[in-house]
mmCIF file of C-alpha atoms in Angstrom:
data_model
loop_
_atom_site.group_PDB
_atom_site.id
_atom_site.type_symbol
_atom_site.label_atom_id
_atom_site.label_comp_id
_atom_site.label_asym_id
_atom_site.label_seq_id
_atom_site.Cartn_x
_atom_site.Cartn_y
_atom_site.Cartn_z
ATOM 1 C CA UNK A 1 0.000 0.000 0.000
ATOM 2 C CA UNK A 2 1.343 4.055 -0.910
ATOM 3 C CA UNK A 3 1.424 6.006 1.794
ATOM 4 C CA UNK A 4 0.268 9.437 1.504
ATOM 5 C CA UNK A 5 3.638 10.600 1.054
ATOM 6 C CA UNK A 6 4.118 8.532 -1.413
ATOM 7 C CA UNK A 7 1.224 9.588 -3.075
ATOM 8 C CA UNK A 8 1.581 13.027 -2.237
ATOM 9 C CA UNK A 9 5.161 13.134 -3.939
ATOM 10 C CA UNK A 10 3.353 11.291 -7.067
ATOM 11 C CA UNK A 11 1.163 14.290 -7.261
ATOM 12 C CA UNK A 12 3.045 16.956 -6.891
ATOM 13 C CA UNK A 13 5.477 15.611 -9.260
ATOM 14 C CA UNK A 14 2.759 14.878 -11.757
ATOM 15 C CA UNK A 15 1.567 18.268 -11.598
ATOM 16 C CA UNK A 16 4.808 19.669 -12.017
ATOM 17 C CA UNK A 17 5.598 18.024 -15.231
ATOM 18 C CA UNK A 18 1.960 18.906 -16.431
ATOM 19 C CA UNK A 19 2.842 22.149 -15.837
ATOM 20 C CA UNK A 20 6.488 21.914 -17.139
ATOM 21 C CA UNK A 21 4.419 21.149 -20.724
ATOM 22 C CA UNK A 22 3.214 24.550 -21.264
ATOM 23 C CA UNK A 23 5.677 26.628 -19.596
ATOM 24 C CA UNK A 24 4.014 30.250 -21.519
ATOM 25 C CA UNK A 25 0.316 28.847 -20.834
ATOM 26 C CA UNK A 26 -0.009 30.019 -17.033
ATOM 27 C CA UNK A 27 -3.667 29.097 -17.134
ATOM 28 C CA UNK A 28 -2.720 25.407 -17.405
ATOM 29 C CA UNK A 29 -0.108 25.563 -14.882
ATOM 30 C CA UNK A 30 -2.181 27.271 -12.851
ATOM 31 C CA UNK A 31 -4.976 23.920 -13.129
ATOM 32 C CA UNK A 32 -1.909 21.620 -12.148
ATOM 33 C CA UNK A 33 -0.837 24.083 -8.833
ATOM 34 C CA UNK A 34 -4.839 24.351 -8.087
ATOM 35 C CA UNK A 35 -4.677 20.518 -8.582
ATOM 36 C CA UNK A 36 -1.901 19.613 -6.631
ATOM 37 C CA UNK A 37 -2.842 21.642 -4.019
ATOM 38 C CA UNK A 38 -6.445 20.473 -3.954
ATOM 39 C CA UNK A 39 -5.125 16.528 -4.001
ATOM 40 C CA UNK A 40 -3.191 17.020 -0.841
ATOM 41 C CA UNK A 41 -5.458 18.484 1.416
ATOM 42 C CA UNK A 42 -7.996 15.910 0.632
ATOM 43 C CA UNK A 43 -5.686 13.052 1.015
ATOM 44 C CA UNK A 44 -5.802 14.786 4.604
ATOM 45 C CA UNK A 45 -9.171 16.126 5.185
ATOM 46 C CA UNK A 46 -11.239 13.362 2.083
ATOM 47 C CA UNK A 47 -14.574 15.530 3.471
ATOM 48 C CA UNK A 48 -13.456 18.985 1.629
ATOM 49 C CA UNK A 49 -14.659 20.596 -1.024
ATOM 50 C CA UNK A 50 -12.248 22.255 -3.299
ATOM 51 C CA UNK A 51 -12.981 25.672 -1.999
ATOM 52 C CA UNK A 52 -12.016 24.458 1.883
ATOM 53 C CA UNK A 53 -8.881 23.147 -0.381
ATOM 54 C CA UNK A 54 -8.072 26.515 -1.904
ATOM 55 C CA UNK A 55 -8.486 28.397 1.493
ATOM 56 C CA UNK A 56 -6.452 26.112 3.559
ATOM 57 C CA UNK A 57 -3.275 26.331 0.685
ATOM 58 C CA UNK A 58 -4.087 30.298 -0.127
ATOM 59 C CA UNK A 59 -3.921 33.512 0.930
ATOM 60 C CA UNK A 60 -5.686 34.731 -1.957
ATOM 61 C CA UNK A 61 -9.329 35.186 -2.462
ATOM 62 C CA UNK A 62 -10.836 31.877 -3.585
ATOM 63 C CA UNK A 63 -12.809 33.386 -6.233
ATOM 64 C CA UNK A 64 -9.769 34.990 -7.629
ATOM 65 C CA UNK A 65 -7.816 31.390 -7.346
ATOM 66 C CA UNK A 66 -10.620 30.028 -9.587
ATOM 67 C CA UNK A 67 -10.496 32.188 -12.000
ATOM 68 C CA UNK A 68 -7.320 31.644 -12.852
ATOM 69 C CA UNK A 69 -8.199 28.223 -14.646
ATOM 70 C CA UNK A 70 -11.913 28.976 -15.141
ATOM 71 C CA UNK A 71 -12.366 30.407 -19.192
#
């Protein structure tokens, strides 16, 4: 069985090289941040919502955070 560092470093890394594939899109590395971010609090809280995620990993407005990746 991973443990949740293990699967923590998967994601992180995994969003990184998502990221790493449009390196002048900031939109889509913003998803794969807002992913990663959002992957590890639930592995540690699997009852939160993504905007719980966001405020927990943020200091920036939530609203603002999602409309970095929303069109």
């Amino acid at each position: 069985m991973t443990s949740n560092k293990g699967i923590s470093d998967a994601v992180s890394r995994a969003a990184n090289d998502v990221g790493d594939l449009a390196p002048e899109n900031e939109q889509a590395r913003d998803a794969a941040d807002l992913i990663d971010s959002a992957a590890l609090h639930y592995l540690e809280n699997p009852g939160a919502i993504l905007r719980q995620a966001i405020e927990a990993s943020r200091d920036q407005d939530v609203d603002d955070v999602l409309g970095w990746v929303q069109d």
